[in-house]
Amino acid sequence: MMALVIHGGAWDIPEEETDSLLVGLRQALTAGWDYLAGAGTAIDAVTAAIQVMEDDEAFNAGRGAVINAAGMVELDASIMNGTTLGAGAVAGVRVIKNPILLARLIMDENEHVLLMGEGALRFAHEHKAPICPPSYFITSRELERQRKTQGGQRFTAGAASQKKRLPADTVGAVALDSFGTIAAGTSTGGIPNKYPGRVGDAPLIGCGTYALSTVGGVSTTGMGEAMIKVVMAKTVVDLIKQYNGNAMKAVREGMEILVRQTRGYGGVIALSRQGEIGIAYNTSRMARGYMTTAHQIPFVAL
Ligand code: ASP
């Protein structure tokens, strides 16, 4: 059994953005599935799917990411191999073209898990990860969004319902390969108008991303501060175990915990080791899709 499930963020996605998100989801699924179908690894499938979405300005990751309160794009990403527990992550990077690739390089090097700021840049130079000027990431859509929200409220935990409307096309993927390895990854520009230096759940192993091949894998999206507080990704993996691989039950229970304990919002995707898919969200929409051995045509929905 092989499976790939992806997300492109959970929020109140406006009608005019739906087409480009659906196209991007399909391309990401196809890129990831090509690896799985060719006896490639779950890690390669997750990396490929996320890279496609980072390069696609429809998503809040890589090019097209949201702009912070200082007018900058700061990107977070993480990736994890559920068999070796190898993990890599970057936080607050400003000129790395594909943060997921840098996270992957950190994982492969197997010395550290999370690099940020200057050190991440140095590591990128040493490993020849593609670099872009800050202007590459800033799109007219995000400049317009920032202009409209200038002087508006920044994120606060208390304004949860209002923030459900904030753009959050963070991306993530979870894959199960033919060798039984589960991998998960997440990449984001964070939340719009965020305080400079703010780091969300996406680069934190256990919060935005977690994988354990004997149980399952998870990627999250939504209000990062809330996800961190309930260690969302690891919590859902634990629930998959508790519910004997019932990934759907696990993600639903995970969202209930999130709401009960933090009044947070967002969404979560999961895979069990049996290839069962779980998707849950409490926003009005979530960009999502999957392919499995039994369903080899991309399924995408908003
Ligand atoms: N979870 C991300 C963060 O808080 C944002 C999102 O998923 O939309 O940085």
PDB file of C-alpha atoms and ligand atoms in Angstrom:
ATOM      1  CA  MET A   1       0.000   0.000   0.000  1.00  0.00           C
ATOM      2  CA  MET A   2       1.296   3.459  -0.939  1.00  0.00           C
ATOM      3  CA  ALA A   3      -0.368   6.756  -0.176  1.00  0.00           C
ATOM      4  CA  LEU A   4       0.254  10.484  -0.432  1.00  0.00           C
ATOM      5  CA  VAL A   5      -1.899  13.125   1.241  1.00  0.00           C
ATOM      6  CA  ILE A   6      -1.231  16.850   0.947  1.00  0.00           C
ATOM      7  CA  HIS A   7      -2.685  20.158   2.094  1.00  0.00           C
ATOM      8  CA  GLY A   8      -2.449  23.731   0.882  1.00  0.00           C
ATOM      9  CA  GLY A   9      -3.764  25.429   3.988  1.00  0.00           C
ATOM     10  CA  ALA A  10      -7.011  25.802   5.929  1.00  0.00           C
ATOM     11  CA  TRP A  11      -8.896  29.100   6.099  1.00  0.00           C
ATOM     12  CA  ASP A  12     -11.799  30.952   4.554  1.00  0.00           C
ATOM     13  CA  ILE A  13     -10.434  30.560   0.990  1.00  0.00           C
ATOM     14  CA  PRO A  14     -12.138  33.074  -1.329  1.00  0.00           C
ATOM     15  CA  GLU A  15     -13.763  31.843  -4.526  1.00  0.00           C
ATOM     16  CA  GLU A  16     -11.294  33.656  -6.801  1.00  0.00           C
ATOM     17  CA  GLU A  17      -8.367  31.712  -5.355  1.00  0.00           C
ATOM     18  CA  THR A  18      -9.859  28.239  -5.651  1.00  0.00           C
ATOM     19  CA  ASP A  19      -8.870  27.403  -9.242  1.00  0.00           C
ATOM     20  CA  SER A  20      -5.184  28.145  -8.821  1.00  0.00           C
ATOM     21  CA  LEU A  21      -5.070  26.182  -5.565  1.00  0.00           C
ATOM     22  CA  LEU A  22      -6.731  23.139  -7.157  1.00  0.00           C
ATOM     23  CA  VAL A  23      -4.290  23.214 -10.090  1.00  0.00           C
ATOM     24  CA  GLY A  24      -1.352  23.522  -7.679  1.00  0.00           C
ATOM     25  CA  LEU A  25      -2.599  20.642  -5.522  1.00  0.00           C
ATOM     26  CA  ARG A  26      -2.887  18.374  -8.568  1.00  0.00           C
ATOM     27  CA  GLN A  27       0.626  19.237  -9.728  1.00  0.00           C
ATOM     28  CA  ALA A  28       2.020  18.608  -6.255  1.00  0.00           C
ATOM     29  CA  LEU A  29       0.270  15.238  -5.958  1.00  0.00           C
ATOM     30  CA  THR A  30       1.516  14.158  -9.378  1.00  0.00           C
ATOM     31  CA  ALA A  31       5.100  15.188  -8.576  1.00  0.00           C
ATOM     32  CA  GLY A  32       5.040  13.266  -5.287  1.00  0.00           C
ATOM     33  CA  TRP A  33       3.238  10.233  -6.656  1.00  0.00           C
ATOM     34  CA  ASP A  34       5.795   9.859  -9.470  1.00  0.00           C
ATOM     35  CA  TYR A  35       8.359   9.022  -6.791  1.00  0.00           C
ATOM     36  CA  LEU A  36       6.142   6.533  -4.975  1.00  0.00           C
ATOM     37  CA  ALA A  37       5.043   4.810  -8.179  1.00  0.00           C
ATOM     38  CA  GLY A  38       8.667   4.518  -9.290  1.00  0.00           C
ATOM     39  CA  ALA A  39       9.610   2.691  -6.072  1.00  0.00           C
ATOM     40  CA  GLY A  40      10.996   5.950  -4.661  1.00  0.00           C
ATOM     41  CA  THR A  41      10.943   6.906  -1.005  1.00  0.00           C
ATOM     42  CA  ALA A  42       8.294   8.666   1.043  1.00  0.00           C
ATOM     43  CA  ILE A  43      10.875  11.344   1.864  1.00  0.00           C
ATOM     44  CA  ASP A  44      11.413  12.070  -1.847  1.00  0.00           C
ATOM     45  CA  ALA A  45       7.641  12.143  -2.435  1.00  0.00           C
ATOM     46  CA  VAL A  46       7.071  14.621   0.405  1.00  0.00           C
ATOM     47  CA  THR A  47       9.997  16.798  -0.689  1.00  0.00           C
ATOM     48  CA  ALA A  48       8.817  16.864  -4.322  1.00  0.00           C
ATOM     49  CA  ALA A  49       5.176  17.637  -3.493  1.00  0.00           C
ATOM     50  CA  ILE A  50       6.119  20.463  -1.134  1.00  0.00           C
ATOM     51  CA  GLN A  51       8.709  21.897  -3.524  1.00  0.00           C
ATOM     52  CA  VAL A  52       6.058  22.209  -6.240  1.00  0.00           C
ATOM     53  CA  MET A  53       3.803  24.135  -3.866  1.00  0.00           C
ATOM     54  CA  GLU A  54       6.689  26.349  -2.661  1.00  0.00           C
ATOM     55  CA  ASP A  55       7.398  27.314  -6.279  1.00  0.00           C
ATOM     56  CA  ASP A  56       3.709  28.030  -6.916  1.00  0.00           C
ATOM     57  CA  GLU A  57       2.795  31.529  -5.783  1.00  0.00           C
ATOM     58  CA  ALA A  58      -0.800  30.459  -5.070  1.00  0.00           C
ATOM     59  CA  PHE A  59       0.440  29.011  -1.761  1.00  0.00           C
ATOM     60  CA  ASN A  60       1.804  30.619   1.390  1.00  0.00           C
ATOM     61  CA  ALA A  61       5.187  28.898   1.137  1.00  0.00           C
ATOM     62  CA  GLY A  62       8.286  29.849  -0.847  1.00  0.00           C
ATOM     63  CA  ARG A  63       7.330  32.391  -3.524  1.00  0.00           C
ATOM     64  CA  GLY A  64       3.986  34.009  -2.712  1.00  0.00           C
ATOM     65  CA  ALA A  65       4.348  33.657   1.050  1.00  0.00           C
ATOM     66  CA  VAL A  66       2.745  36.207   3.353  1.00  0.00           C
ATOM     67  CA  ILE A  67       4.602  39.383   4.363  1.00  0.00           C
ATOM     68  CA  ASN A  68       5.469  40.141   7.988  1.00  0.00           C
ATOM     69  CA  ALA A  69       5.037  43.404   9.879  1.00  0.00           C
ATOM     70  CA  ALA A  70       8.458  44.569   8.675  1.00  0.00           C
ATOM     71  CA  GLY A  71       7.560  44.011   5.018  1.00  0.00           C
ATOM     72  CA  MET A  72       9.669  40.845   4.792  1.00  0.00           C
ATOM     73  CA  VAL A  73       8.973  37.219   3.969  1.00  0.00           C
ATOM     74  CA  GLU A  74      10.285  34.823   6.635  1.00  0.00           C
ATOM     75  CA  LEU A  75       9.870  31.130   5.876  1.00  0.00           C
ATOM     76  CA  ASP A  76       9.639  28.041   8.090  1.00  0.00           C
ATOM     77  CA  ALA A  77       9.758  24.372   7.057  1.00  0.00           C
ATOM     78  CA  SER A  78      10.369  20.892   8.438  1.00  0.00           C
ATOM     79  CA  ILE A  79      10.584  17.292   7.281  1.00  0.00           C
ATOM     80  CA  MET A  80      10.743  13.962   9.113  1.00  0.00           C
ATOM     81  CA  ASN A  81      11.509  10.327   8.261  1.00  0.00           C
ATOM     82  CA  GLY A  82       9.281   8.083  10.382  1.00  0.00           C
ATOM     83  CA  THR A  83      11.586   5.073  10.178  1.00  0.00           C
ATOM     84  CA  THR A  84      14.905   6.638  11.212  1.00  0.00           C
ATOM     85  CA  LEU A  85      13.305   9.568  13.104  1.00  0.00           C
ATOM     86  CA  GLY A  86      15.687  11.727  11.094  1.00  0.00           C
ATOM     87  CA  ALA A  87      14.372  15.276  11.030  1.00  0.00           C
ATOM     88  CA  GLY A  88      15.387  18.634   9.586  1.00  0.00           C
ATOM     89  CA  ALA A  89      13.917  22.111   9.889  1.00  0.00           C
ATOM     90  CA  VAL A  90      14.554  25.776   9.160  1.00  0.00           C
ATOM     91  CA  ALA A  91      12.998  28.855  10.736  1.00  0.00           C
ATOM     92  CA  GLY A  92      12.805  32.478   9.654  1.00  0.00           C
ATOM     93  CA  VAL A  93      14.814  32.071   6.458  1.00  0.00           C
ATOM     94  CA  ARG A  94      14.574  34.976   4.013  1.00  0.00           C
ATOM     95  CA  VAL A  95      16.466  34.042   0.866  1.00  0.00           C
ATOM     96  CA  ILE A  96      16.239  30.252   0.623  1.00  0.00           C
ATOM     97  CA  LYS A  97      14.300  29.421  -2.547  1.00  0.00           C
ATOM     98  CA  ASN A  98      12.966  26.100  -1.231  1.00  0.00           C
ATOM     99  CA  PRO A  99      12.998  25.881   2.563  1.00  0.00           C
ATOM    100  CA  ILE A 100      11.884  22.232   2.379  1.00  0.00           C
ATOM    101  CA  LEU A 101      15.067  21.367   0.451  1.00  0.00           C
ATOM    102  CA  LEU A 102      17.202  23.027   3.101  1.00  0.00           C
ATOM    103  CA  ALA A 103      15.283  21.172   5.836  1.00  0.00           C
ATOM    104  CA  ARG A 104      15.933  17.971   3.900  1.00  0.00           C
ATOM    105  CA  LEU A 105      19.676  18.735   3.662  1.00  0.00           C
ATOM    106  CA  ILE A 106      19.790  19.312   7.416  1.00  0.00           C
ATOM    107  CA  MET A 107      17.987  16.005   7.975  1.00  0.00           C
ATOM    108  CA  ASP A 108      20.361  14.158   5.646  1.00  0.00           C
ATOM    109  CA  GLU A 109      23.415  15.667   7.373  1.00  0.00           C
ATOM    110  CA  ASN A 110      22.016  14.220  10.626  1.00  0.00           C
ATOM    111  CA  GLU A 111      23.875  16.496  13.002  1.00  0.00           C
ATOM    112  CA  HIS A 112      21.262  19.087  13.948  1.00  0.00           C
ATOM    113  CA  VAL A 113      17.486  19.278  13.553  1.00  0.00           C
ATOM    114  CA  LEU A 114      16.651  22.993  13.359  1.00  0.00           C
ATOM    115  CA  LEU A 115      18.690  25.873  11.920  1.00  0.00           C
ATOM    116  CA  MET A 116      17.580  29.491  11.787  1.00  0.00           C
ATOM    117  CA  GLY A 117      18.756  32.877  10.530  1.00  0.00           C
ATOM    118  CA  GLU A 118      22.419  33.359   9.649  1.00  0.00           C
ATOM    119  CA  GLY A 119      23.362  29.777  10.437  1.00  0.00           C
ATOM    120  CA  ALA A 120      20.714  28.418   8.100  1.00  0.00           C
ATOM    121  CA  LEU A 121      22.008  30.701   5.358  1.00  0.00           C
ATOM    122  CA  ARG A 122      25.581  29.576   5.951  1.00  0.00           C
ATOM    123  CA  PHE A 123      24.486  25.937   5.789  1.00  0.00           C
ATOM    124  CA  ALA A 124      22.622  26.676   2.545  1.00  0.00           C
ATOM    125  CA  HIS A 125      25.753  28.204   1.003  1.00  0.00           C
ATOM    126  CA  GLU A 126      27.877  25.262   2.113  1.00  0.00           C
ATOM    127  CA  HIS A 127      25.423  22.775   0.605  1.00  0.00           C
ATOM    128  CA  LYS A 128      24.672  24.813  -2.519  1.00  0.00           C
ATOM    129  CA  ALA A 129      20.957  25.154  -1.783  1.00  0.00           C
ATOM    130  CA  PRO A 130      19.350  27.614  -4.243  1.00  0.00           C
ATOM    131  CA  ILE A 131      19.260  31.208  -2.957  1.00  0.00           C
ATOM    132  CA  CYS A 132      16.988  34.012  -4.217  1.00  0.00           C
ATOM    133  CA  PRO A 133      16.817  37.733  -3.415  1.00  0.00           C
ATOM    134  CA  PRO A 134      14.055  38.674  -0.919  1.00  0.00           C
ATOM    135  CA  SER A 135      12.124  40.302  -3.789  1.00  0.00           C
ATOM    136  CA  TYR A 136      11.634  36.877  -5.451  1.00  0.00           C
ATOM    137  CA  PHE A 137       9.249  35.821  -2.686  1.00  0.00           C
ATOM    138  CA  ILE A 138       7.084  38.961  -2.637  1.00  0.00           C
ATOM    139  CA  THR A 139       4.140  38.838  -5.023  1.00  0.00           C
ATOM    140  CA  SER A 140       1.713  41.593  -5.988  1.00  0.00           C
ATOM    141  CA  ARG A 141      -1.121  39.636  -4.351  1.00  0.00           C
ATOM    142  CA  GLU A 142       0.636  39.707  -0.991  1.00  0.00           C
ATOM    143  CA  LEU A 143       1.690  43.360  -1.360  1.00  0.00           C
ATOM    144  CA  GLU A 144      -1.959  44.231  -1.984  1.00  0.00           C
ATOM    145  CA  ARG A 145      -3.075  42.151   0.977  1.00  0.00           C
ATOM    146  CA  GLN A 146      -0.522  43.831   3.192  1.00  0.00           C
ATOM    147  CA  ARG A 147      -1.580  47.268   1.987  1.00  0.00           C
ATOM    148  CA  LYS A 148      -5.208  46.500   2.868  1.00  0.00           C
ATOM    149  CA  THR A 149      -4.359  45.202   6.337  1.00  0.00           C
ATOM    150  CA  GLN A 150      -1.764  47.841   7.255  1.00  0.00           C
ATOM    151  CA  GLY A 151      -2.607  49.169  10.673  1.00  0.00           C
ATOM    152  CA  GLY A 152      -4.984  46.262  11.103  1.00  0.00           C
ATOM    153  CA  GLN A 153      -4.839  43.906  14.033  1.00  0.00           C
ATOM    154  CA  ARG A 154      -1.970  41.537  14.209  1.00  0.00           C
ATOM    155  CA  PHE A 155      -2.580  37.961  15.286  1.00  0.00           C
ATOM    156  CA  THR A 156      -3.695  37.509  18.877  1.00  0.00           C
ATOM    157  CA  ALA A 157      -4.937  34.273  20.375  1.00  0.00           C
ATOM    158  CA  GLY A 158      -8.090  36.016  21.608  1.00  0.00           C
ATOM    159  CA  ALA A 159      -9.189  37.000  18.108  1.00  0.00           C
ATOM    160  CA  ALA A 160      -9.501  33.410  16.967  1.00  0.00           C
ATOM    161  CA  SER A 161     -12.719  33.549  14.987  1.00  0.00           C
ATOM    162  CA  GLN A 162     -11.699  36.697  13.130  1.00  0.00           C
ATOM    163  CA  LYS A 163      -8.387  35.114  12.207  1.00  0.00           C
ATOM    164  CA  LYS A 164     -10.128  32.212  10.511  1.00  0.00           C
ATOM    165  CA  ARG A 165     -10.379  34.593   7.583  1.00  0.00           C
ATOM    166  CA  LEU A 166      -6.669  35.303   7.397  1.00  0.00           C
ATOM    167  CA  PRO A 167      -4.815  33.797   4.437  1.00  0.00           C
ATOM    168  CA  ALA A 168      -3.023  30.656   5.446  1.00  0.00           C
ATOM    169  CA  ASP A 169      -2.172  28.580   2.394  1.00  0.00           C
ATOM    170  CA  THR A 170       0.602  26.781   4.230  1.00  0.00           C
ATOM    171  CA  VAL A 171       1.548  23.516   2.547  1.00  0.00           C
ATOM    172  CA  GLY A 172       2.215  20.026   3.832  1.00  0.00           C
ATOM    173  CA  ALA A 173       2.498  16.404   2.751  1.00  0.00           C
ATOM    174  CA  VAL A 174       2.519  12.943   4.309  1.00  0.00           C
ATOM    175  CA  ALA A 175       3.540   9.852   2.323  1.00  0.00           C
ATOM    176  CA  LEU A 176       3.728   6.092   2.816  1.00  0.00           C
ATOM    177  CA  ASP A 177       6.106   4.295   0.449  1.00  0.00           C
ATOM    178  CA  SER A 178       6.313   0.688  -0.721  1.00  0.00           C
ATOM    179  CA  PHE A 179       8.999  -0.002   1.909  1.00  0.00           C
ATOM    180  CA  GLY A 180       6.626   0.918   4.740  1.00  0.00           C
ATOM    181  CA  THR A 181       8.274   4.233   5.569  1.00  0.00           C
ATOM    182  CA  ILE A 182       6.083   7.189   6.443  1.00  0.00           C
ATOM    183  CA  ALA A 183       7.454  10.709   5.947  1.00  0.00           C
ATOM    184  CA  ALA A 184       5.878  14.080   6.671  1.00  0.00           C
ATOM    185  CA  GLY A 185       6.749  17.695   5.896  1.00  0.00           C
ATOM    186  CA  THR A 186       5.354  21.209   6.212  1.00  0.00           C
ATOM    187  CA  SER A 187       6.370  24.588   4.732  1.00  0.00           C
ATOM    188  CA  THR A 188       4.972  28.075   5.329  1.00  0.00           C
ATOM    189  CA  GLY A 189       5.415  31.818   5.329  1.00  0.00           C
ATOM    190  CA  GLY A 190       3.534  31.820   8.638  1.00  0.00           C
ATOM    191  CA  ILE A 191       0.711  34.255   9.320  1.00  0.00           C
ATOM    192  CA  PRO A 192       0.248  37.615   7.588  1.00  0.00           C
ATOM    193  CA  ASN A 193       1.682  40.686   9.294  1.00  0.00           C
ATOM    194  CA  LYS A 194       3.396  38.475  11.885  1.00  0.00           C
ATOM    195  CA  TYR A 195       5.885  40.008  14.284  1.00  0.00           C
ATOM    196  CA  PRO A 196       9.392  39.806  12.773  1.00  0.00           C
ATOM    197  CA  GLY A 197      11.145  36.724  14.089  1.00  0.00           C
ATOM    198  CA  ARG A 198       7.882  34.996  14.979  1.00  0.00           C
ATOM    199  CA  VAL A 199       8.161  31.232  14.429  1.00  0.00           C
ATOM    200  CA  GLY A 200       5.054  29.063  14.153  1.00  0.00           C
ATOM    201  CA  ASP A 201       4.378  25.348  14.388  1.00  0.00           C
ATOM    202  CA  ALA A 202       5.572  24.398  10.883  1.00  0.00           C
ATOM    203  CA  PRO A 203       9.313  24.035  11.637  1.00  0.00           C
ATOM    204  CA  LEU A 204       8.767  22.451  15.054  1.00  0.00           C
ATOM    205  CA  ILE A 205       8.970  18.657  15.010  1.00  0.00           C
ATOM    206  CA  GLY A 206       5.984  17.324  16.942  1.00  0.00           C
ATOM    207  CA  CYS A 207       3.932  20.495  16.403  1.00  0.00           C
ATOM    208  CA  GLY A 208       3.640  21.037  12.626  1.00  0.00           C
ATOM    209  CA  THR A 209       5.191  17.768  11.450  1.00  0.00           C
ATOM    210  CA  TYR A 210       5.610  14.280  12.870  1.00  0.00           C
ATOM    211  CA  ALA A 211       6.148  10.784  11.473  1.00  0.00           C
ATOM    212  CA  LEU A 212       6.566   7.372  13.053  1.00  0.00           C
ATOM    213  CA  SER A 213       6.456   4.576  10.491  1.00  0.00           C
ATOM    214  CA  THR A 214       5.056   2.017  12.948  1.00  0.00           C
ATOM    215  CA  VAL A 215       2.046   4.285  13.546  1.00  0.00           C
ATOM    216  CA  GLY A 216       1.497   7.179  11.120  1.00  0.00           C
ATOM    217  CA  GLY A 217       2.418  10.692  10.010  1.00  0.00           C
ATOM    218  CA  VAL A 218       0.900  14.162  10.295  1.00  0.00           C
ATOM    219  CA  SER A 219       1.204  17.698   8.892  1.00  0.00           C
ATOM    220  CA  THR A 220      -0.760  20.636  10.284  1.00  0.00           C
ATOM    221  CA  THR A 221      -1.909  24.073   9.184  1.00  0.00           C
ATOM    222  CA  GLY A 222      -3.672  26.930  10.921  1.00  0.00           C
ATOM    223  CA  MET A 223      -3.014  28.960  14.018  1.00  0.00           C
ATOM    224  CA  GLY A 224       0.558  27.987  14.821  1.00  0.00           C
ATOM    225  CA  GLU A 225       0.529  29.300  18.380  1.00  0.00           C
ATOM    226  CA  ALA A 226      -2.385  26.983  19.200  1.00  0.00           C
ATOM    227  CA  MET A 227      -0.851  23.993  17.396  1.00  0.00           C
ATOM    228  CA  ILE A 228       2.358  24.427  19.398  1.00  0.00           C
ATOM    229  CA  LYS A 229       0.481  24.454  22.706  1.00  0.00           C
ATOM    230  CA  VAL A 230      -1.108  21.055  22.109  1.00  0.00           C
ATOM    231  CA  VAL A 231       1.941  19.589  20.277  1.00  0.00           C
ATOM    232  CA  MET A 232      -0.564  18.887  17.546  1.00  0.00           C
ATOM    233  CA  ALA A 233       1.278  16.603  15.105  1.00  0.00           C
ATOM    234  CA  LYS A 234       2.611  14.251  17.789  1.00  0.00           C
ATOM    235  CA  THR A 235      -0.730  14.324  19.611  1.00  0.00           C
ATOM    236  CA  VAL A 236      -2.491  13.114  16.459  1.00  0.00           C
ATOM    237  CA  VAL A 237       0.131  10.402  15.836  1.00  0.00           C
ATOM    238  CA  ASP A 238      -0.454   9.205  19.411  1.00  0.00           C
ATOM    239  CA  LEU A 239      -4.201   9.164  18.715  1.00  0.00           C
ATOM    240  CA  ILE A 240      -3.674   7.089  15.547  1.00  0.00           C
ATOM    241  CA  LYS A 241      -1.934   4.537  17.729  1.00  0.00           C
ATOM    242  CA  GLN A 242      -4.645   4.704  20.370  1.00  0.00           C
ATOM    243  CA  TYR A 243      -7.331   4.160  17.720  1.00  0.00           C
ATOM    244  CA  ASN A 244      -5.490   1.260  16.048  1.00  0.00           C
ATOM    245  CA  GLY A 245      -4.743   3.069  12.807  1.00  0.00           C
ATOM    246  CA  ASN A 246      -8.083   4.852  12.453  1.00  0.00           C
ATOM    247  CA  ALA A 247      -6.588   8.067  11.058  1.00  0.00           C
ATOM    248  CA  MET A 248      -9.949   9.764  10.516  1.00  0.00           C
ATOM    249  CA  LYS A 249     -10.974   9.283  14.141  1.00  0.00           C
ATOM    250  CA  ALA A 250      -7.546  10.502  15.254  1.00  0.00           C
ATOM    251  CA  VAL A 251      -7.621  13.773  13.273  1.00  0.00           C
ATOM    252  CA  ARG A 252     -11.165  14.539  14.441  1.00  0.00           C
ATOM    253  CA  GLU A 253     -10.214  13.961  18.062  1.00  0.00           C
ATOM    254  CA  GLY A 254      -7.061  16.046  17.523  1.00  0.00           C
ATOM    255  CA  MET A 255      -9.116  18.985  16.287  1.00  0.00           C
ATOM    256  CA  GLU A 256     -11.445  18.627  19.282  1.00  0.00           C
ATOM    257  CA  ILE A 257      -8.475  18.792  21.626  1.00  0.00           C
ATOM    258  CA  LEU A 258      -7.164  21.880  19.792  1.00  0.00           C
ATOM    259  CA  VAL A 259     -10.483  23.692  20.132  1.00  0.00           C
ATOM    260  CA  ARG A 260     -11.160  22.586  23.712  1.00  0.00           C
ATOM    261  CA  GLN A 261      -7.743  23.529  25.003  1.00  0.00           C
ATOM    262  CA  THR A 262      -6.847  26.601  22.940  1.00  0.00           C
ATOM    263  CA  ARG A 263      -9.900  27.670  20.922  1.00  0.00           C
ATOM    264  CA  GLY A 264      -7.497  27.390  17.998  1.00  0.00           C
ATOM    265  CA  TYR A 265      -8.365  26.738  14.392  1.00  0.00           C
ATOM    266  CA  GLY A 266      -6.811  25.109  11.378  1.00  0.00           C
ATOM    267  CA  GLY A 267      -6.547  21.669   9.887  1.00  0.00           C
ATOM    268  CA  VAL A 268      -4.578  18.475   9.943  1.00  0.00           C
ATOM    269  CA  ILE A 269      -3.755  15.700   7.474  1.00  0.00           C
ATOM    270  CA  ALA A 270      -2.656  12.236   8.531  1.00  0.00           C
ATOM    271  CA  LEU A 271      -1.783   8.790   7.250  1.00  0.00           C
ATOM    272  CA  SER A 272      -1.741   5.587   9.232  1.00  0.00           C
ATOM    273  CA  ARG A 273       0.792   2.861   8.565  1.00  0.00           C
ATOM    274  CA  GLN A 274      -1.990   0.910   6.846  1.00  0.00           C
ATOM    275  CA  GLY A 275      -2.363   3.825   4.390  1.00  0.00           C
ATOM    276  CA  GLU A 276      -5.592   5.100   5.879  1.00  0.00           C
ATOM    277  CA  ILE A 277      -6.099   8.830   5.332  1.00  0.00           C
ATOM    278  CA  GLY A 278      -7.384  11.311   7.900  1.00  0.00           C
ATOM    279  CA  ILE A 279      -8.270  14.933   7.129  1.00  0.00           C
ATOM    280  CA  ALA A 280     -10.022  17.328   9.514  1.00  0.00           C
ATOM    281  CA  TYR A 281     -10.352  21.112   9.801  1.00  0.00           C
ATOM    282  CA  ASN A 282     -12.523  23.657  11.570  1.00  0.00           C
ATOM    283  CA  THR A 283     -12.145  26.507   9.067  1.00  0.00           C
ATOM    284  CA  SER A 284     -14.685  26.959   6.291  1.00  0.00           C
ATOM    285  CA  ARG A 285     -12.283  25.434   3.749  1.00  0.00           C
ATOM    286  CA  MET A 286      -9.090  23.452   3.536  1.00  0.00           C
ATOM    287  CA  ALA A 287      -7.109  22.892   0.325  1.00  0.00           C
ATOM    288  CA  ARG A 288      -6.406  19.148   0.328  1.00  0.00           C
ATOM    289  CA  GLY A 289      -5.767  16.157  -1.871  1.00  0.00           C
ATOM    290  CA  TYR A 290      -4.572  12.588  -1.961  1.00  0.00           C
ATOM    291  CA  MET A 291      -3.570   9.603  -4.085  1.00  0.00           C
ATOM    292  CA  THR A 292      -3.303   5.988  -2.963  1.00  0.00           C
ATOM    293  CA  THR A 293      -2.543   2.622  -4.528  1.00  0.00           C
ATOM    294  CA  ALA A 294      -6.295   2.107  -4.709  1.00  0.00           C
ATOM    295  CA  HIS A 295      -6.994   5.617  -6.075  1.00  0.00           C
ATOM    296  CA  GLN A 296      -4.244   6.610  -8.512  1.00  0.00           C
ATOM    297  CA  ILE A 297      -6.001   9.668  -9.910  1.00  0.00           C
ATOM    298  CA  PRO A 298      -5.359  12.859  -7.914  1.00  0.00           C
ATOM    299  CA  PHE A 299      -8.304  13.666  -5.658  1.00  0.00           C
ATOM    300  CA  VAL A 300      -8.334  17.372  -4.768  1.00  0.00           C
ATOM    301  CA  ALA A 301     -10.889  19.465  -2.904  1.00  0.00           C
ATOM    302  CA  LEU A 302     -11.396  22.754  -1.108  1.00  0.00           C
TER     303      LEU A 302
HETATM  304  N1  ASP B   1       0.616  27.170  10.878  1.00  0.00           N
HETATM  305  C1  ASP B   1       1.221  28.264  10.192  1.00  0.00           C
HETATM  306  C2  ASP B   1       1.887  29.157  11.189  1.00  0.00           C
HETATM  307  O1  ASP B   1       1.300  29.437  12.215  1.00  0.00           O
HETATM  308  C3  ASP B   1       0.284  29.076   9.391  1.00  0.00           C
HETATM  309  C4  ASP B   1      -0.707  28.302   8.583  1.00  0.00           C
HETATM  310  O2  ASP B   1      -0.725  27.094   8.581  1.00  0.00           O
HETATM  311  O3  ASP B   1      -1.492  28.917   7.920  1.00  0.00           O
HETATM  312  O4  ASP B   1       2.953  29.640  10.925  1.00  0.00           O
END
